């Protein structure tokens, strides 16, 4: 399947994975995740983005993902009160900033743009400043991934840290390093609390991970334990049913 034709024909899909507030059991946001046509060779995100890079269409793909996610959110998920989390490659975010802000008009305070811990340094400070000045929220993604230095979180002005799943796996590993991973997670929570930054644990897959992360102090979690990414229509039904249960109390 030709990736550029797929984009031009509107065949790109966007699924949404919820981010939960563990204390209130509420969904505080949805991360938009791109998928190619179901059953096609481009369905999985790695293959989809690899094909776009090879075709020189990374920008076209990311902007199509963004527009599709925003359209679905506006039409189906806005009334839920949850935030929309979207990812951008730093170069595309910088090059398309004006266009992105224009598209977000009226929804900027409901949108969280995610940038990776490593890419933050590649972004001009004015890009992040302009996003903040225009009311867009920011999240630093993949915090603690691999051998990245935690010095990169110093001085950053974001609304959320998204802690890499490697740390979450580490705290529940049961080996000698589990306590060290727990100390790292505890540090991030304390640092975030002092700076007014929410901490989201990514890649949560087991009840044990939920329990341990909750005991350490994590308030927000995301991962397959709660739900795989699903179409917006699924979450509309979920929202309606939750409201019915609340009204029946």
Tab-separated table of C-alpha atoms in Angstrom:
chain	number	residue	atom	x	y	z
A	1	UNK	CA	0.000	0.000	0.000
A	2	UNK	CA	1.275	3.466	-0.941
A	3	UNK	CA	1.479	5.535	2.234
A	4	UNK	CA	1.005	8.895	0.499
A	5	UNK	CA	-2.102	7.682	-1.328
A	6	UNK	CA	-3.397	6.339	1.976
A	7	UNK	CA	-2.962	9.766	3.585
A	8	UNK	CA	-4.501	11.633	0.646
A	9	UNK	CA	-7.508	9.304	0.529
A	10	UNK	CA	-8.310	9.805	4.220
A	11	UNK	CA	-7.719	6.170	5.181
A	12	UNK	CA	-5.609	7.025	8.226
A	13	UNK	CA	-7.136	5.932	11.532
A	14	UNK	CA	-6.619	7.369	14.993
A	15	UNK	CA	-7.247	5.389	18.166
A	16	UNK	CA	-7.416	6.803	21.676
A	17	UNK	CA	-5.862	5.383	24.844
A	18	UNK	CA	-7.150	6.759	28.162
A	19	UNK	CA	-5.093	8.319	30.928
A	20	UNK	CA	-6.615	7.587	34.336
A	21	UNK	CA	-6.635	9.498	37.585
A	22	UNK	CA	-6.125	6.654	40.038
A	23	UNK	CA	-7.501	8.591	43.006
A	24	UNK	CA	-10.805	9.579	41.396
A	25	UNK	CA	-11.037	6.700	38.882
A	26	UNK	CA	-11.734	9.302	36.188
A	27	UNK	CA	-10.305	9.554	32.675
A	28	UNK	CA	-8.406	12.844	32.504
A	29	UNK	CA	-7.219	12.543	28.928
A	30	UNK	CA	-6.809	10.456	25.794
A	31	UNK	CA	-3.591	9.992	23.850
A	32	UNK	CA	-4.196	9.937	20.096
A	33	UNK	CA	-2.328	7.103	18.362
A	34	UNK	CA	-2.074	6.674	14.588
A	35	UNK	CA	-2.902	3.468	12.737
A	36	UNK	CA	-3.049	2.564	9.068
A	37	UNK	CA	-6.064	0.824	7.504
A	38	UNK	CA	-7.086	-2.245	9.493
A	39	UNK	CA	-5.580	-5.431	8.092
A	40	UNK	CA	-3.215	-3.572	5.757
A	41	UNK	CA	0.583	-3.682	5.628
A	42	UNK	CA	0.613	-0.191	7.184
A	43	UNK	CA	-1.707	-0.876	10.110
A	44	UNK	CA	0.998	-0.921	12.783
A	45	UNK	CA	2.518	2.471	13.711
A	46	UNK	CA	6.161	1.432	13.273
A	47	UNK	CA	5.539	0.296	9.697
A	48	UNK	CA	3.328	3.306	9.011
A	49	UNK	CA	5.888	5.887	10.097
A	50	UNK	CA	8.779	3.997	8.519
A	51	UNK	CA	6.960	4.032	5.175
A	52	UNK	CA	6.232	7.748	5.535
A	53	UNK	CA	9.886	8.541	6.260
A	54	UNK	CA	11.016	6.556	3.228
A	55	UNK	CA	8.504	8.392	1.045
A	56	UNK	CA	9.528	11.788	2.425
A	57	UNK	CA	6.066	12.231	3.884
A	58	UNK	CA	6.673	12.318	7.636
A	59	UNK	CA	5.264	15.844	7.908
A	60	UNK	CA	2.187	14.971	5.853
A	61	UNK	CA	1.556	11.906	8.017
A	62	UNK	CA	1.961	13.709	11.339
A	63	UNK	CA	-0.261	16.589	10.293
A	64	UNK	CA	-2.880	14.149	8.987
A	65	UNK	CA	-2.745	12.300	12.327
A	66	UNK	CA	-3.121	15.575	14.181
A	67	UNK	CA	-6.077	16.763	12.091
A	68	UNK	CA	-7.833	13.407	12.310
A	69	UNK	CA	-7.326	13.245	16.071
A	70	UNK	CA	-8.545	16.798	16.567
A	71	UNK	CA	-11.604	16.232	14.378
A	72	UNK	CA	-12.529	13.037	16.243
A	73	UNK	CA	-11.953	14.711	19.592
A	74	UNK	CA	-14.037	17.771	18.727
A	75	UNK	CA	-16.934	15.712	17.411
A	76	UNK	CA	-16.990	12.896	19.948
A	77	UNK	CA	-14.821	13.373	23.028
A	78	UNK	CA	-14.818	17.091	23.812
A	79	UNK	CA	-17.968	16.888	25.957
A	80	UNK	CA	-16.312	14.311	28.216
A	81	UNK	CA	-14.085	17.071	29.595
A	82	UNK	CA	-10.955	14.967	29.022
A	83	UNK	CA	-7.796	16.404	27.489
A	84	UNK	CA	-6.402	15.442	24.081
A	85	UNK	CA	-2.742	14.318	24.103
A	86	UNK	CA	-0.963	14.456	20.721
A	87	UNK	CA	2.635	13.728	19.685
A	88	UNK	CA	4.822	15.709	17.302
A	89	UNK	CA	8.331	15.213	15.981
A	90	UNK	CA	10.267	18.320	17.124
A	91	UNK	CA	11.216	19.436	13.613
A	92	UNK	CA	7.616	19.195	12.412
A	93	UNK	CA	6.320	20.945	15.514
A	94	UNK	CA	8.713	23.827	14.900
A	95	UNK	CA	8.092	24.038	11.152
A	96	UNK	CA	4.297	23.811	11.364
A	97	UNK	CA	3.770	25.758	14.589
A	98	UNK	CA	1.607	28.509	13.107
A	99	UNK	CA	-0.565	25.997	11.290
A	100	UNK	CA	-0.931	23.863	14.414
A	101	UNK	CA	-1.975	26.823	16.552
A	102	UNK	CA	-4.495	27.870	13.910
A	103	UNK	CA	-6.006	24.373	13.819
A	104	UNK	CA	-6.217	24.370	17.629
A	105	UNK	CA	-8.123	27.647	17.806
A	106	UNK	CA	-10.848	27.200	20.410
A	107	UNK	CA	-9.345	23.982	21.787
A	108	UNK	CA	-5.891	25.029	22.947
A	109	UNK	CA	-6.658	24.706	26.644
A	110	UNK	CA	-7.902	21.157	26.060
A	111	UNK	CA	-4.819	20.004	24.148
A	112	UNK	CA	-1.543	18.597	25.474
A	113	UNK	CA	1.360	18.397	23.025
A	114	UNK	CA	3.894	15.712	23.900
A	115	UNK	CA	7.605	16.147	23.194
A	116	UNK	CA	10.226	13.535	24.056
A	117	UNK	CA	12.814	14.095	26.761
A	118	UNK	CA	15.654	13.899	24.248
A	119	UNK	CA	13.989	16.105	21.638
A	120	UNK	CA	13.263	18.932	24.046
A	121	UNK	CA	16.815	20.178	23.690
A	122	UNK	CA	16.468	20.291	19.911
A	123	UNK	CA	13.437	22.527	20.080
A	124	UNK	CA	14.022	26.224	20.169
A	125	UNK	CA	12.905	27.645	23.465
A	126	UNK	CA	10.687	30.098	21.615
A	127	UNK	CA	8.612	27.218	20.188
A	128	UNK	CA	7.660	25.922	23.622
A	129	UNK	CA	7.208	29.461	24.905
A	130	UNK	CA	4.843	30.276	22.054
A	131	UNK	CA	2.795	27.158	22.704
A	132	UNK	CA	2.487	28.040	26.381
A	133	UNK	CA	1.657	31.670	25.602
A	134	UNK	CA	-1.190	30.443	23.415
A	135	UNK	CA	-2.645	28.263	26.151
A	136	UNK	CA	-1.460	24.876	24.890
A	137	UNK	CA	-0.392	22.431	27.578
A	138	UNK	CA	2.844	20.456	27.276
A	139	UNK	CA	4.010	17.015	28.342
A	140	UNK	CA	7.578	15.707	28.452
A	141	UNK	CA	7.402	12.142	27.124
A	142	UNK	CA	9.626	9.105	27.785
A	143	UNK	CA	11.136	10.575	30.955
A	144	UNK	CA	13.798	8.181	32.215
A	145	UNK	CA	14.036	6.132	29.021
A	146	UNK	CA	17.327	4.356	28.367
A	147	UNK	CA	20.429	6.207	29.515
A	148	UNK	CA	19.042	9.714	29.206
A	149	UNK	CA	20.168	12.150	31.861
A	150	UNK	CA	17.592	13.523	34.265
A	151	UNK	CA	19.337	16.879	33.920
A	152	UNK	CA	17.135	17.430	30.862
A	153	UNK	CA	14.079	17.893	33.100
A	154	UNK	CA	15.705	20.817	34.901
A	155	UNK	CA	14.249	24.163	33.925
A	156	UNK	CA	11.580	22.595	31.728
A	157	UNK	CA	8.154	24.246	31.889
A	158	UNK	CA	5.583	21.577	31.167
A	159	UNK	CA	2.311	20.402	32.663
A	160	UNK	CA	3.094	16.682	32.730
A	161	UNK	CA	5.965	14.219	32.917
A	162	UNK	CA	5.194	10.913	31.173
A	163	UNK	CA	7.435	8.348	32.846
A	164	UNK	CA	8.828	5.692	30.515
A	165	UNK	CA	7.433	2.183	30.893
A	166	UNK	CA	10.949	0.876	31.615
A	167	UNK	CA	10.809	2.496	35.042
A	168	UNK	CA	7.346	1.059	35.694
A	169	UNK	CA	8.594	-2.396	34.707
A	170	UNK	CA	11.597	-1.860	36.974
A	171	UNK	CA	9.605	-1.116	40.123
A	172	UNK	CA	7.719	-4.407	39.744
A	173	UNK	CA	10.687	-6.535	38.626
A	174	UNK	CA	11.154	-8.150	42.019
A	175	UNK	CA	14.942	-8.072	41.704
A	176	UNK	CA	17.575	-6.036	43.552
A	177	UNK	CA	17.077	-2.992	41.328
A	178	UNK	CA	13.336	-2.657	42.034
A	179	UNK	CA	13.938	-0.359	45.009
A	180	UNK	CA	16.226	1.844	42.915
A	181	UNK	CA	13.543	2.228	40.266
A	182	UNK	CA	11.087	3.046	43.033
A	183	UNK	CA	13.425	5.739	44.344
A	184	UNK	CA	13.677	7.253	40.849
A	185	UNK	CA	9.897	7.288	40.496
A	186	UNK	CA	9.508	8.796	43.963
A	187	UNK	CA	12.026	11.515	43.057
A	188	UNK	CA	10.105	12.403	39.884
A	189	UNK	CA	6.844	12.638	41.816
A	190	UNK	CA	8.415	14.907	44.431
A	191	UNK	CA	10.137	17.037	41.802
A	192	UNK	CA	6.883	17.324	39.864
A	193	UNK	CA	4.937	18.271	42.980
A	194	UNK	CA	7.337	21.128	43.734
A	195	UNK	CA	7.060	22.392	40.151
A	196	UNK	CA	3.317	21.843	39.714
A	197	UNK	CA	3.913	19.084	37.149
A	198	UNK	CA	1.652	16.027	37.031
A	199	UNK	CA	3.344	12.628	36.688
A	200	UNK	CA	1.842	10.020	34.350
A	201	UNK	CA	3.085	6.426	34.479
A	202	UNK	CA	3.113	4.940	30.967
A	203	UNK	CA	3.011	1.287	29.947
A	204	UNK	CA	1.163	0.044	33.038
A	205	UNK	CA	0.177	-3.545	32.286
A	206	UNK	CA	-0.442	-5.395	35.567
A	207	UNK	CA	-2.351	-4.932	38.806
A	208	UNK	CA	0.966	-5.258	40.641
A	209	UNK	CA	2.380	-2.277	38.744
A	210	UNK	CA	-0.752	-0.265	39.543
A	211	UNK	CA	-0.495	-1.105	43.238
A	212	UNK	CA	3.225	-0.368	43.538
A	213	UNK	CA	3.068	2.867	41.534
A	214	UNK	CA	0.045	4.009	43.534
A	215	UNK	CA	1.827	3.302	46.830
A	216	UNK	CA	4.819	5.346	45.633
A	217	UNK	CA	2.485	8.245	44.865
A	218	UNK	CA	1.680	8.114	41.145
A	219	UNK	CA	-1.669	9.797	40.489
A	220	UNK	CA	-2.052	9.304	36.727
A	221	UNK	CA	-1.566	6.075	34.774
A	222	UNK	CA	-1.842	4.834	31.196
A	223	UNK	CA	-1.421	1.378	29.707
A	224	UNK	CA	-2.914	-1.923	28.612
A	225	UNK	CA	-4.002	-2.732	32.182
A	226	UNK	CA	-6.696	-0.100	31.760
A	227	UNK	CA	-7.329	-0.357	28.029
A	228	UNK	CA	-5.736	-0.842	24.647
A	229	UNK	CA	-6.163	2.084	22.225
A	230	UNK	CA	-9.727	2.118	20.886
A	231	UNK	CA	-11.826	4.197	18.451
A	232	UNK	CA	-13.460	7.379	19.721
A	233	UNK	CA	-16.906	5.766	19.410
A	234	UNK	CA	-15.976	3.240	22.076
A	235	UNK	CA	-15.115	5.998	24.527
A	236	UNK	CA	-18.322	7.879	23.743
A	237	UNK	CA	-20.299	4.806	24.835
A	238	UNK	CA	-18.060	4.452	27.887
A	239	UNK	CA	-18.696	8.088	28.831
A	240	UNK	CA	-22.478	7.779	28.405
A	241	UNK	CA	-22.631	4.585	30.458
A	242	UNK	CA	-20.505	6.140	33.215
A	243	UNK	CA	-22.873	9.117	33.379
A	244	UNK	CA	-25.859	6.779	33.636
A	245	UNK	CA	-24.252	4.914	36.528
A	246	UNK	CA	-23.452	8.192	38.274
A	247	UNK	CA	-27.025	9.453	37.825
A	248	UNK	CA	-28.435	6.213	39.227
A	249	UNK	CA	-26.557	6.546	42.516
